[in-house]
């Protein structure tokens, strides 16, 4: 026990290393690993959810050049400039086709009238991302048609929009609610205006944003004889009561399309429904968050479609009147930029703050220990090389002493490695150096022993010859021979067994070669 303690003291003095401090650090190192695992289990899911960045999404919009198509281009511009997502804008016939594509998983998002999407929302098939405009129902005719209100289209020829469009869906809702029978025309908007001017239809239906209806505005400018039919209050009441999540009361302001002469020339009561960006409930939440944030953060650019966004609170207007909002979109409306989730999570989680503090502290401490161990290891290698060089000078003179010294050094290395002062790699290098030199010492010892044995055998042979020819002289030399044996034993040139054998060999020689009357054995 005292030998080990002495070697530990020598090791400390040899390398000037605070072993006690290292032992105290080894426990925090375990804590470091524990908190590394803990922090990883908390931070990795957060970081991975925040770092994942979808590169592109698909959006079904509307006819090329139309209002929905331009809206999709605006959304694409927002996502690309704010979150780096490219949107592939797919043309379509309108809301109903867009919704169908969403059901069939052909697209990620779709622009749809709220009344078109309402049933699917109630069934949980789709959820809203944001309101991007309000669309007004407008039944347009010419002043000479004799039509005064919506109810007057009974039995008339009316262009109700192309199949698959939101215009056709909304117009059908109004006609069915008012129990009207009409002659439906499926022409698109441009063809419908041409037919109206040519007298081939009595009226046409349009549902869209007032400010974004460039085509409608141009037709009113070019033809002052156009007018908008008011919808009866009873029909408005009926639809808003039965479908409060689809329709709202609305007023088409006087002078909406031209100021002189004002068109319309008075306020027109009507209905409105929202233009909604929708998606499936199972759409990747990160995609929904990024798209929602791109719209929210650039809300004023949508005032060309949704005038209230110019001065109103975007987070409220973009979800106004919505009952079925996607949870990821709702989170963005409530919390803001999704990339700030880590900061918010950090502020609201003191346990995480403590864990990260310990993680950072122990990481820094671990780096310091690692650097310290590197310096210590290099110092130890240099000192070991120096010690071996010194012992090589002793090897020729006293291989046994050199062997003891190198074994002591090897034991010091072992104790320092156990204390964690050096790495396994450095310890193996040190062991290789000490073992190599120890083998040299043993080889030198073996050669020295062989020489001593040969010299001793020659000495015994010479003594035996002297014993035969001159017993008296041999007896005088016997003491010198015995002392030679003892010197060999003390110098570790022979072990105790070899020493006894030599003594026995000498005794046998005396007994064999000398006459029994002589008393040499007693003297021996």
Short mmCIF file of C-alpha atoms in Angstrom, two decimals:
data_model
loop_
_atom_site.label_atom_id
_atom_site.label_comp_id
_atom_site.label_asym_id
_atom_site.label_seq_id
_atom_site.Cartn_x
_atom_site.Cartn_y
_atom_site.Cartn_z
CA UNK A 1 0.00 0.00 0.00
CA UNK A 2 2.85 2.38 0.88
CA UNK A 3 4.64 1.49 -2.37
CA UNK A 4 1.61 2.47 -4.47
CA UNK A 5 1.18 5.71 -2.54
CA UNK A 6 4.82 6.54 -3.05
CA UNK A 7 4.51 6.00 -6.78
CA UNK A 8 1.44 8.23 -6.95
CA UNK A 9 3.39 10.97 -5.18
CA UNK A 10 6.27 10.55 -7.59
CA UNK A 11 3.86 10.71 -10.54
CA UNK A 12 2.39 13.97 -9.27
CA UNK A 13 5.81 15.47 -8.79
CA UNK A 14 7.04 14.15 -12.09
CA UNK A 15 4.32 15.74 -14.23
CA UNK A 16 3.21 18.62 -11.99
CA UNK A 17 -0.44 17.62 -12.51
CA UNK A 18 -3.21 18.29 -10.00
CA UNK A 19 -4.57 14.75 -9.88
CA UNK A 20 -7.01 15.56 -7.11
CA UNK A 21 -8.56 18.30 -9.24
CA UNK A 22 -8.86 15.90 -12.17
CA UNK A 23 -10.71 13.42 -9.96
CA UNK A 24 -13.14 16.12 -8.94
CA UNK A 25 -13.72 16.99 -12.59
CA UNK A 26 -14.55 13.43 -13.62
CA UNK A 27 -17.96 13.59 -11.96
CA UNK A 28 -19.02 16.85 -13.70
CA UNK A 29 -17.93 15.15 -16.88
CA UNK A 30 -20.63 12.55 -16.24
CA UNK A 31 -23.07 15.37 -15.53
CA UNK A 32 -21.99 16.95 -18.80
CA UNK A 33 -22.89 13.79 -20.69
CA UNK A 34 -26.23 13.54 -18.89
CA UNK A 35 -27.20 17.09 -19.68
CA UNK A 36 -25.99 16.70 -23.25
CA UNK A 37 -28.48 13.87 -23.69
CA UNK A 38 -31.21 15.82 -21.90
CA UNK A 39 -30.66 18.99 -23.91
CA UNK A 40 -30.51 16.99 -27.13
CA UNK A 41 -33.82 15.30 -26.37
CA UNK A 42 -35.40 18.74 -25.89
CA UNK A 43 -33.65 20.84 -28.48
CA UNK A 44 -33.33 18.44 -31.40
CA UNK A 45 -37.10 18.10 -32.04
CA UNK A 46 -37.51 21.88 -31.78
CA UNK A 47 -34.56 22.64 -33.99
CA UNK A 48 -35.46 19.99 -36.52
CA UNK A 49 -39.05 21.23 -36.72
CA UNK A 50 -37.84 24.81 -37.17
CA UNK A 51 -34.93 24.09 -39.44
CA UNK A 52 -36.94 22.06 -41.94
CA UNK A 53 -37.65 24.36 -44.84
CA UNK A 54 -39.96 23.20 -47.65
CA UNK A 55 -38.60 24.40 -50.97
CA UNK A 56 -41.78 24.38 -53.05
CA UNK A 57 -45.54 23.87 -52.83
CA UNK A 58 -48.36 23.61 -55.33
CA UNK A 59 -51.39 25.93 -55.51
CA UNK A 60 -54.48 25.58 -57.64
CA UNK A 61 -55.80 29.04 -58.56
CA UNK A 62 -58.03 29.96 -61.52
CA UNK A 63 -58.12 30.89 -65.23
CA UNK A 64 -54.91 32.40 -66.63
CA UNK A 65 -54.93 36.18 -66.20
CA UNK A 66 -57.95 36.05 -63.89
CA UNK A 67 -58.37 37.34 -60.37
CA UNK A 68 -57.52 34.03 -58.64
CA UNK A 69 -54.52 33.52 -60.88
CA UNK A 70 -53.16 36.97 -60.01
CA UNK A 71 -53.85 36.29 -56.36
CA UNK A 72 -51.77 33.09 -56.60
CA UNK A 73 -48.94 35.06 -58.18
CA UNK A 74 -49.01 37.47 -55.25
CA UNK A 75 -48.89 34.59 -52.76
CA UNK A 76 -45.97 33.09 -54.69
CA UNK A 77 -44.13 36.40 -54.57
CA UNK A 78 -44.71 36.62 -50.81
CA UNK A 79 -43.46 33.12 -50.06
CA UNK A 80 -40.39 33.43 -52.25
CA UNK A 81 -39.28 36.77 -50.83
CA UNK A 82 -40.01 36.06 -47.16
CA UNK A 83 -39.46 32.32 -46.58
CA UNK A 84 -37.78 31.18 -49.79
CA UNK A 85 -40.57 28.86 -50.94
CA UNK A 86 -41.48 28.67 -54.61
CA UNK A 87 -45.13 28.12 -55.45
CA UNK A 88 -46.16 26.23 -58.57
CA UNK A 89 -49.31 28.02 -59.69
CA UNK A 90 -51.74 25.71 -61.50
CA UNK A 91 -54.45 27.24 -63.68
CA UNK A 92 -57.99 25.96 -63.22
CA UNK A 93 -61.62 26.73 -64.02
CA UNK A 94 -62.22 28.01 -60.47
CA UNK A 95 -63.12 27.19 -56.90
CA UNK A 96 -64.87 23.85 -57.36
CA UNK A 97 -62.06 22.40 -59.47
CA UNK A 98 -59.50 23.74 -57.01
CA UNK A 99 -61.29 22.00 -54.15
CA UNK A 100 -61.47 18.77 -56.12
CA UNK A 101 -57.73 18.87 -56.76
CA UNK A 102 -57.15 19.31 -53.06
CA UNK A 103 -59.32 16.27 -52.26
CA UNK A 104 -57.35 14.20 -54.77
CA UNK A 105 -54.04 15.35 -53.23
CA UNK A 106 -52.95 16.86 -56.53
CA UNK A 107 -52.04 20.17 -54.87
CA UNK A 108 -51.00 21.40 -51.42
CA UNK A 109 -53.14 24.56 -51.34
CA UNK A 110 -56.13 25.98 -53.20
CA UNK A 111 -57.90 29.32 -53.59
CA UNK A 112 -61.58 28.78 -52.99
CA UNK A 113 -64.66 30.84 -52.25
CA UNK A 114 -65.66 30.34 -48.65
CA UNK A 115 -69.20 29.26 -49.56
CA UNK A 116 -67.78 26.61 -51.90
CA UNK A 117 -65.46 25.24 -49.23
CA UNK A 118 -67.91 25.50 -46.33
CA UNK A 119 -69.39 22.00 -46.51
CA UNK A 120 -65.96 20.39 -46.86
CA UNK A 121 -64.79 22.40 -43.85
CA UNK A 122 -67.71 21.21 -41.78
CA UNK A 123 -66.87 17.62 -42.75
CA UNK A 124 -63.23 18.13 -41.73
CA UNK A 125 -61.86 17.60 -45.22
CA UNK A 126 -60.25 21.02 -45.57
CA UNK A 127 -59.17 23.85 -43.29
CA UNK A 128 -58.59 27.52 -43.89
CA UNK A 129 -55.20 29.17 -43.95
CA UNK A 130 -56.20 32.80 -44.52
CA UNK A 131 -58.85 35.10 -45.94
CA UNK A 132 -57.19 36.94 -48.81
CA UNK A 133 -60.15 38.95 -50.15
CA UNK A 134 -63.88 39.51 -49.95
CA UNK A 135 -65.96 38.72 -53.02
CA UNK A 136 -69.23 40.53 -53.82
CA UNK A 137 -72.15 38.92 -55.62
CA UNK A 138 -73.10 41.05 -58.66
CA UNK A 139 -75.91 40.37 -61.09
CA UNK A 140 -75.18 42.61 -64.10
CA UNK A 141 -77.62 43.58 -66.81
CA UNK A 142 -78.26 46.50 -69.16
CA UNK A 143 -80.42 49.42 -68.20
CA UNK A 144 -82.94 48.70 -70.99
CA UNK A 145 -83.49 45.09 -69.89
CA UNK A 146 -86.37 46.03 -67.60
CA UNK A 147 -84.88 43.98 -64.78
CA UNK A 148 -84.99 45.79 -61.44
CA UNK A 149 -84.04 43.22 -58.80
CA UNK A 150 -82.49 39.77 -58.59
CA UNK A 151 -85.92 38.14 -58.49
CA UNK A 152 -86.65 39.55 -61.98
CA UNK A 153 -84.28 37.04 -63.61
CA UNK A 154 -87.03 34.45 -63.26
CA UNK A 155 -87.28 32.70 -66.63
CA UNK A 156 -84.48 34.80 -68.15
CA UNK A 157 -81.31 33.82 -69.92
CA UNK A 158 -78.47 34.23 -67.41
CA UNK A 159 -74.74 33.51 -67.80
CA UNK A 160 -74.04 31.79 -64.47
CA UNK A 161 -70.34 31.03 -64.98
CA UNK A 162 -68.37 28.10 -66.29
CA UNK A 163 -68.71 24.62 -64.73
CA UNK A 164 -66.34 24.22 -61.78
CA UNK A 165 -66.22 27.95 -61.04
CA UNK A 166 -67.14 29.65 -57.77
CA UNK A 167 -69.37 32.08 -59.67
CA UNK A 168 -71.55 29.23 -60.86
CA UNK A 169 -71.73 27.71 -57.35
CA UNK A 170 -72.76 30.97 -55.62
CA UNK A 171 -75.27 31.91 -58.33
CA UNK A 172 -76.86 28.48 -58.03
CA UNK A 173 -77.14 28.93 -54.26
CA UNK A 174 -79.03 32.23 -54.71
CA UNK A 175 -81.29 30.86 -57.44
CA UNK A 176 -82.17 27.76 -55.43
CA UNK A 177 -82.79 29.79 -52.26
CA UNK A 178 -85.15 32.11 -54.16
CA UNK A 179 -86.75 29.16 -55.99
CA UNK A 180 -86.13 30.71 -59.40
CA UNK A 181 -86.08 28.99 -62.75
CA UNK A 182 -83.72 30.41 -65.37
CA UNK A 183 -82.10 29.55 -68.69
CA UNK A 184 -78.47 28.91 -67.78
CA UNK A 185 -75.61 29.95 -70.01
CA UNK A 186 -72.12 28.44 -69.35
CA UNK A 187 -70.03 31.13 -71.03
CA UNK A 188 -66.91 32.50 -69.39
CA UNK A 189 -66.89 36.12 -68.25
CA UNK A 190 -65.60 37.69 -71.47
CA UNK A 191 -68.03 35.76 -73.64
CA UNK A 192 -70.85 36.54 -71.20
CA UNK A 193 -70.30 40.31 -71.57
CA UNK A 194 -70.25 39.98 -75.34
CA UNK A 195 -73.52 38.06 -75.25
CA UNK A 196 -75.04 40.60 -72.84
CA UNK A 197 -74.15 43.49 -75.15
CA UNK A 198 -75.46 41.52 -78.10
CA UNK A 199 -78.72 40.73 -76.35
CA UNK A 200 -78.06 36.98 -76.34
CA UNK A 201 -78.38 36.80 -72.54
CA UNK A 202 -80.44 39.00 -70.22
CA UNK A 203 -77.96 39.10 -67.35
CA UNK A 204 -74.67 37.68 -66.16
CA UNK A 205 -73.46 36.76 -62.69
CA UNK A 206 -70.11 37.73 -61.25
CA UNK A 207 -68.59 37.02 -57.82
CA UNK A 208 -65.30 38.70 -57.05
CA UNK A 209 -63.26 41.39 -55.33
CA UNK A 210 -64.34 44.93 -56.18
CA UNK A 211 -60.87 46.42 -56.32
CA UNK A 212 -59.38 43.51 -58.21
CA UNK A 213 -62.13 43.24 -60.84
CA UNK A 214 -60.21 44.97 -63.65
CA UNK A 215 -62.21 43.21 -66.34
CA UNK A 216 -65.52 44.20 -64.75
CA UNK A 217 -64.39 47.78 -64.27
CA UNK A 218 -63.28 48.05 -67.90
CA UNK A 219 -66.61 46.75 -69.14
CA UNK A 220 -68.48 49.35 -67.06
CA UNK A 221 -66.18 52.10 -68.35
CA UNK A 222 -66.71 51.01 -71.95
CA UNK A 223 -70.46 50.54 -71.58
CA UNK A 224 -72.26 53.05 -69.28
CA UNK A 225 -75.53 51.24 -70.01
CA UNK A 226 -74.60 48.42 -67.64
CA UNK A 227 -76.11 48.25 -64.21
CA UNK A 228 -76.07 45.98 -61.13
CA UNK A 229 -79.29 44.46 -59.80
CA UNK A 230 -79.90 44.69 -56.03
CA UNK A 231 -80.65 41.50 -54.10
CA UNK A 232 -83.85 41.53 -52.10
CA UNK A 233 -83.36 41.94 -48.31
CA UNK A 234 -85.44 38.83 -47.68
CA UNK A 235 -83.04 36.67 -49.74
CA UNK A 236 -80.02 38.26 -48.07
CA UNK A 237 -81.52 37.57 -44.64
CA UNK A 238 -82.31 33.99 -45.56
CA UNK A 239 -78.80 33.16 -46.77
CA UNK A 240 -76.92 34.92 -43.97
CA UNK A 241 -79.08 33.23 -41.33
CA UNK A 242 -78.83 29.75 -42.87
CA UNK A 243 -75.15 30.07 -43.83
CA UNK A 244 -73.54 32.58 -41.46
CA UNK A 245 -70.12 30.99 -42.02
CA UNK A 246 -70.44 31.44 -45.81
CA UNK A 247 -72.22 34.74 -46.51
CA UNK A 248 -72.32 38.24 -45.05
CA UNK A 249 -74.43 41.27 -45.82
CA UNK A 250 -72.64 43.69 -48.10
CA UNK A 251 -73.14 46.98 -49.89
CA UNK A 252 -71.81 47.72 -53.34
CA UNK A 253 -70.92 51.44 -52.96
CA UNK A 254 -72.14 54.06 -55.35
CA UNK A 255 -69.47 54.96 -57.93
CA UNK A 256 -67.58 51.70 -57.45
CA UNK A 257 -66.71 51.40 -61.15
CA UNK A 258 -67.01 54.96 -62.46
CA UNK A 259 -67.56 58.24 -60.69
CA UNK A 260 -69.10 60.19 -63.61
CA UNK A 261 -71.62 59.03 -64.31
CA UNK A 262 -71.55 57.07 -61.04
CA UNK A 263 -71.84 53.33 -61.59
CA UNK A 264 -73.68 52.09 -59.77
CA UNK A 265 -75.62 55.28 -59.30
CA UNK A 266 -76.74 54.24 -55.81
CA UNK A 267 -75.76 51.79 -53.12
CA UNK A 268 -76.65 48.20 -54.05
CA UNK A 269 -77.49 45.69 -51.29
CA UNK A 270 -75.89 42.33 -51.95
CA UNK A 271 -74.01 39.43 -50.39
CA UNK A 272 -70.31 38.75 -50.00
CA UNK A 273 -68.23 35.67 -49.39
CA UNK A 274 -64.54 35.41 -48.68
CA UNK A 275 -61.71 34.25 -50.91
CA UNK A 276 -59.92 31.71 -48.76
CA UNK A 277 -56.62 29.93 -49.10
CA UNK A 278 -57.34 26.38 -47.93
CA UNK A 279 -55.46 23.15 -47.43
CA UNK A 280 -56.00 19.66 -46.06
CA UNK A 281 -55.81 19.04 -42.29
CA UNK A 282 -52.90 16.63 -42.80
CA UNK A 283 -50.77 19.03 -44.83
CA UNK A 284 -47.30 19.35 -43.35
CA UNK A 285 -47.52 21.90 -40.54
CA UNK A 286 -44.23 23.54 -41.47
CA UNK A 287 -45.52 24.25 -44.97
CA UNK A 288 -48.70 25.77 -43.57
CA UNK A 289 -46.75 27.89 -41.07
CA UNK A 290 -44.35 29.22 -43.67
CA UNK A 291 -47.07 30.09 -46.19
CA UNK A 292 -49.24 31.69 -43.49
CA UNK A 293 -46.35 33.76 -42.20
CA UNK A 294 -45.43 34.92 -45.70
CA UNK A 295 -48.96 36.28 -46.18
CA UNK A 296 -49.20 37.79 -42.69
CA UNK A 297 -45.81 39.49 -42.91
CA UNK A 298 -46.61 41.03 -46.32
CA UNK A 299 -50.30 41.68 -45.65
CA UNK A 300 -50.36 45.20 -47.11
CA UNK A 301 -49.39 43.93 -50.54
CA UNK A 302 -52.73 42.12 -50.59
CA UNK A 303 -54.67 45.38 -50.26
CA UNK A 304 -55.05 45.33 -54.07
CA UNK A 305 -57.44 42.43 -53.45
CA UNK A 306 -58.47 43.15 -49.85
CA UNK A 307 -58.53 46.96 -49.28
CA UNK A 308 -59.03 46.70 -45.51
CA UNK A 309 -55.49 45.31 -45.16
CA UNK A 310 -54.05 48.70 -46.03
CA UNK A 311 -54.73 50.05 -42.54
CA UNK A 312 -56.37 47.24 -40.55
CA UNK A 313 -54.85 44.67 -38.23
CA UNK A 314 -53.73 41.87 -40.51
CA UNK A 315 -53.83 39.04 -37.97
CA UNK A 316 -57.55 39.72 -37.41
CA UNK A 317 -58.59 40.46 -41.00
CA UNK A 318 -56.84 37.39 -42.43
CA UNK A 319 -58.98 35.08 -40.29
CA UNK A 320 -62.13 37.16 -40.05
CA UNK A 321 -65.27 35.04 -40.20
CA UNK A 322 -63.36 31.73 -40.32
CA UNK A 323 -64.54 28.82 -38.16
CA UNK A 324 -62.22 26.09 -39.39
CA UNK A 325 -58.66 27.37 -39.34
CA UNK A 326 -55.69 25.03 -39.71
CA UNK A 327 -53.91 24.76 -36.29
CA UNK A 328 -50.54 25.67 -37.81
CA UNK A 329 -52.02 28.83 -39.36
CA UNK A 330 -53.75 29.68 -36.08
CA UNK A 331 -50.42 29.35 -34.28
CA UNK A 332 -48.80 31.83 -36.66
CA UNK A 333 -51.68 34.31 -36.20
CA UNK A 334 -51.26 34.04 -32.44
CA UNK A 335 -47.49 33.78 -32.12
CA UNK A 336 -46.08 35.40 -35.25
CA UNK A 337 -42.95 34.31 -37.08
CA UNK A 338 -42.66 30.50 -36.76
CA UNK A 339 -38.87 30.79 -36.79
CA UNK A 340 -39.15 32.54 -33.40
CA UNK A 341 -40.56 29.44 -31.69
CA UNK A 342 -37.22 28.63 -30.07
CA UNK A 343 -36.98 32.06 -28.48
CA UNK A 344 -40.52 31.80 -27.15
CA UNK A 345 -39.93 28.26 -25.92
CA UNK A 346 -36.72 29.45 -24.26
CA UNK A 347 -38.41 32.33 -22.47
CA UNK A 348 -41.25 30.14 -21.21
CA UNK A 349 -39.09 27.21 -20.07
CA UNK A 350 -36.74 27.96 -17.15
CA UNK A 351 -35.82 24.27 -16.88
CA UNK A 352 -34.47 24.39 -20.43
CA UNK A 353 -32.54 27.58 -19.63
CA UNK A 354 -30.92 25.84 -16.64
CA UNK A 355 -30.16 22.75 -18.69
CA UNK A 356 -28.60 24.71 -21.53
CA UNK A 357 -26.58 26.79 -19.06
CA UNK A 358 -25.17 23.64 -17.50
CA UNK A 359 -24.64 22.16 -20.96
CA UNK A 360 -22.68 25.20 -22.14
CA UNK A 361 -20.71 25.42 -18.89
CA UNK A 362 -19.78 21.74 -18.84
CA UNK A 363 -19.01 21.82 -22.57
CA UNK A 364 -16.58 24.69 -21.99
CA UNK A 365 -15.12 22.91 -18.99
CA UNK A 366 -14.85 19.74 -21.05
CA UNK A 367 -12.92 21.58 -23.75
CA UNK A 368 -10.57 23.03 -21.15
CA UNK A 369 -9.98 19.58 -19.65
CA UNK A 370 -9.41 18.10 -23.08
CA UNK A 371 -6.85 20.78 -23.94
CA UNK A 372 -5.19 20.34 -20.54
CA UNK A 373 -5.02 16.59 -21.02
CA UNK A 374 -3.47 17.10 -24.44
CA UNK A 375 -0.74 19.29 -22.99
CA UNK A 376 -0.23 16.89 -20.09
CA UNK A 377 -0.01 13.93 -22.44
CA UNK A 378 2.60 15.62 -24.60
CA UNK A 379 4.56 16.62 -21.51
CA UNK A 380 4.41 13.05 -20.26
CA UNK A 381 5.67 11.70 -23.59
CA UNK A 382 8.61 14.11 -23.54
CA UNK A 383 9.51 13.26 -19.93
CA UNK A 384 9.23 9.53 -20.64
CA UNK A 385 11.58 9.83 -23.62
CA UNK A 386 14.05 11.76 -21.43
CA UNK A 387 13.86 9.17 -18.62
CA UNK A 388 14.45 6.28 -21.03
CA UNK A 389 17.45 8.09 -22.51
CA UNK A 390 18.93 8.44 -19.03
CA UNK A 391 18.26 4.79 -18.22
CA UNK A 392 20.01 3.65 -21.39
CA UNK A 393 23.24 5.05 -19.97
CA UNK A 394 22.68 2.89 -16.88
CA UNK A 395 21.77 -0.21 -18.90
CA UNK A 396 25.33 -1.30 -19.76
CA UNK A 397 26.48 -0.86 -16.17
CA UNK A 398 23.50 -2.22 -14.26
CA UNK A 399 20.68 -3.71 -16.35
CA UNK A 400 18.91 -4.91 -13.20
CA UNK A 401 18.73 -1.38 -11.80
CA UNK A 402 17.60 -0.04 -15.20
CA UNK A 403 14.86 -2.69 -15.32
CA UNK A 404 13.58 -1.74 -11.87
CA UNK A 405 13.51 1.93 -12.84
CA UNK A 406 11.58 1.34 -16.08
CA UNK A 407 9.05 -0.89 -14.27
CA UNK A 408 8.51 1.88 -11.72
CA UNK A 409 7.93 4.34 -14.55
CA UNK A 410 5.46 1.98 -16.17
CA UNK A 411 3.54 1.71 -12.90
CA UNK A 412 3.44 5.51 -12.64
CA UNK A 413 1.91 5.64 -16.12
CA UNK A 414 -0.72 3.10 -15.09
CA UNK A 415 -1.74 5.11 -12.03
CA UNK A 416 -1.92 8.37 -13.98
CA UNK A 417 -4.04 6.69 -16.65
CA UNK A 418 -6.44 5.40 -13.96
CA UNK A 419 -6.74 8.97 -12.65
CA UNK A 420 -7.81 10.12 -16.11
CA UNK A 421 -4.85 12.40 -16.73
CA UNK A 422 -3.97 10.84 -20.10
CA UNK A 423 -6.03 9.30 -22.85
CA UNK A 424 -6.00 5.63 -23.79
CA UNK A 425 -4.09 6.40 -26.96
CA UNK A 426 -1.28 8.22 -25.13
CA UNK A 427 -1.17 5.55 -22.41
CA UNK A 428 -0.68 2.86 -25.07
CA UNK A 429 2.19 4.87 -26.58
CA UNK A 430 3.82 5.19 -23.16
CA UNK A 431 3.41 1.48 -22.47
CA UNK A 432 4.97 0.61 -25.80
CA UNK A 433 8.03 2.77 -25.02
CA UNK A 434 8.53 1.34 -21.51
CA UNK A 435 7.94 -2.26 -22.60
CA UNK A 436 10.45 -1.94 -25.42
CA UNK A 437 13.13 -0.66 -23.06
CA UNK A 438 12.22 -3.25 -20.40
CA UNK A 439 12.77 -6.01 -23.00
CA UNK A 440 16.20 -4.54 -23.75
CA UNK A 441 17.00 -4.65 -20.04
CA UNK A 442 15.95 -8.28 -19.73
CA UNK A 443 17.97 -9.25 -22.78
CA UNK A 444 21.02 -7.51 -21.33
CA UNK A 445 20.50 -9.26 -18.00
CA UNK A 446 20.22 -12.65 -19.68
CA UNK A 447 23.44 -12.11 -21.60
CA UNK A 448 25.17 -10.96 -18.42
CA UNK A 449 23.96 -14.00 -16.47
CA UNK A 450 25.21 -16.34 -19.17
CA UNK A 451 28.64 -14.69 -19.02
CA UNK A 452 28.76 -14.92 -15.22
CA UNK A 453 27.71 -18.56 -15.33
CA UNK A 454 30.41 -19.37 -17.88
CA UNK A 455 33.00 -17.48 -15.85
CA UNK A 456 31.89 -19.31 -12.72
CA UNK A 457 32.07 -22.71 -14.39
CA UNK A 458 35.58 -21.94 -15.59
CA UNK A 459 36.48 -20.83 -12.07
CA UNK A 460 35.08 -24.07 -10.61
CA UNK A 461 36.95 -26.15 -13.19
CA UNK A 462 40.16 -24.33 -12.33
CA UNK A 463 39.55 -24.80 -8.61
CA UNK A 464 38.85 -28.51 -9.10
CA UNK A 465 42.11 -28.91 -11.04
CA UNK A 466 43.95 -27.11 -8.25
CA UNK A 467 42.24 -29.38 -5.73
CA UNK A 468 43.64 -32.47 -7.45
CA UNK A 469 47.19 -31.18 -7.77
CA UNK A 470 47.57 -28.99 -4.75
CA UNK A 471 44.84 -29.46 -2.13
CA UNK A 472 46.36 -27.01 0.27
CA UNK A 473 46.26 -24.15 -2.24
CA UNK A 474 42.75 -25.16 -3.26
CA UNK A 475 41.71 -25.01 0.36
CA UNK A 476 43.14 -21.53 0.62
CA UNK A 477 41.17 -20.48 -2.53
CA UNK A 478 37.93 -22.02 -1.22
CA UNK A 479 37.04 -18.89 0.72
CA UNK A 480 37.47 -16.74 -2.39
CA UNK A 481 35.21 -19.11 -4.35
CA UNK A 482 32.50 -18.97 -1.69
CA UNK A 483 32.69 -15.16 -1.65
CA UNK A 484 32.37 -15.12 -5.45
CA UNK A 485 29.12 -17.13 -5.14
CA UNK A 486 27.78 -14.73 -2.57
CA UNK A 487 28.63 -11.68 -4.71
CA UNK A 488 26.79 -13.26 -7.66
CA UNK A 489 23.75 -13.91 -5.46
CA UNK A 490 23.71 -10.39 -4.08
CA UNK A 491 24.13 -8.89 -7.56
CA UNK A 492 21.17 -10.94 -8.85
CA UNK A 493 23.53 -12.61 -11.32
CA UNK A 494 22.25 -15.97 -10.06
CA UNK A 495 19.10 -16.83 -8.18
CA UNK A 496 19.03 -18.68 -4.87
CA UNK A 497 18.57 -22.09 -6.50
CA UNK A 498 21.60 -21.60 -8.77
CA UNK A 499 23.59 -20.41 -5.73
CA UNK A 500 22.75 -23.61 -3.81
CA UNK A 501 23.63 -25.76 -6.83
CA UNK A 502 27.05 -24.10 -7.09
CA UNK A 503 27.68 -24.64 -3.40
CA UNK A 504 26.63 -28.29 -3.68
CA UNK A 505 28.85 -28.75 -6.77
CA UNK A 506 31.84 -27.39 -4.85
CA UNK A 507 31.08 -29.61 -1.85
CA UNK A 508 30.75 -32.72 -4.01
CA UNK A 509 34.06 -31.90 -5.70
CA UNK A 510 35.81 -31.72 -2.35
CA UNK A 511 34.24 -34.97 -1.12
CA UNK A 512 35.06 -36.83 -4.32
CA UNK A 513 38.56 -35.69 -4.99
CA UNK A 514 40.01 -35.44 -1.46
CA UNK A 515 40.92 -38.43 0.77
CA UNK A 516 38.41 -39.11 3.53
CA UNK A 517 41.04 -38.64 6.19
CA UNK A 518 41.28 -35.01 5.29
CA UNK A 519 38.94 -32.79 7.16
CA UNK A 520 38.17 -30.44 4.32
CA UNK A 521 34.39 -30.90 4.39
CA UNK A 522 34.27 -29.84 8.01
CA UNK A 523 36.36 -26.86 7.16
CA UNK A 524 34.05 -26.10 4.21
#
